[in-house]
């Protein structure tokens, strides 16, 4: 699917047709993000005659697999909407020389700007503007809790408390699953950190299998053995394959689901009034109450033939008014600190969706420095794919937990060495 915002021949002539610049923007969307950006870019084009933007909507898998291959040979779009900041950082254009107010962008987005300031990238470069801050966290089927007569754990409750309550609800109502957690190391990382995992060694290299990481890994495997966790989510796939449990939650067959804020729009649409659901907020371990930050952002690439135009578009994407307009329609959390403080007037949302967005936004300030460091780590994909591959082998009995953790550590070390 391709969307092109056309500019008239008259406008091109007025701007000097010989200098017309077309920017290609590769975009994936969880909901309507690309469609909303295509509409917003009409304003950018009106403000910048002679520059047009073509929005090429692609599947997320193309962003993960096809885009890096193109960039390796110096090809691909001028810009893209991506999630692997560290892995793609070396291809990114520093927009700082081309934006009008770099200091304001720094003040608004400093925490997420750091995610692309890795490797040889400048320590003050503007490489990415996050347009969809995500936060991991839980969802609970409130109707099932009420039917079971079980009190739902309060915000700030521990993983152990949620496990106990969810099993009680599952047993009382007869639904198939008590708890589920997306099959990805990104989702596993937050509870591991909350159990004390530090992940990085003194040199800043990952992955460290310490007592905290081992403690949650052991608990996680035990929960699969005793039926607390929906077994097929992790045991039903191999390697680093991603698997979620959204369908089970939507079908009211799952009590508590640990995923992230990107599910809110889908749940609001697909659950409707079938049952009441809530975002649980952060879930705590013995050492911390944290989720994992993440999300998607708009980046330019250094192979572009139009760096100044790309920089101008990055500056446009970063503007408060533009972000507010886009986020109101996409129903995503802001990475912009000003909008975090002031809030977003989301359009056409139910009270449940509004409450969930508020709960996730409120959890972000509690996230640990380790969580932010891992999200910006340039080799984090090696961590995120190796964790499910090896822990699944422990869950299904192919390896002992000790063997799985040893191989996990070696997998990540090998992947980092190869990438270097």
Coordinates of C-alpha atoms in Angstrom, one line a residue, residues 3 25 106 108 192-193 219 254 261 305 335 337 349:
X3 CA 0.2 6.8 -0.1
X25 CA 9.0 7.6 4.0
X106 CA 16.5 18.4 23.2
X108 CA 11.3 17.8 24.8
X192 CA 13.6 -9.6 35.3
X193 CA 14.8 -6.1 36.2
X219 CA 10.0 -18.3 38.6
X254 CA -7.3 -15.0 29.9
X261 CA 0.3 0.1 25.7
X305 CA 20.3 13.0 -1.5
X335 CA 7.6 11.0 24.2
X337 CA 7.9 15.9 27.8
X349 CA -12.0 7.0 22.9

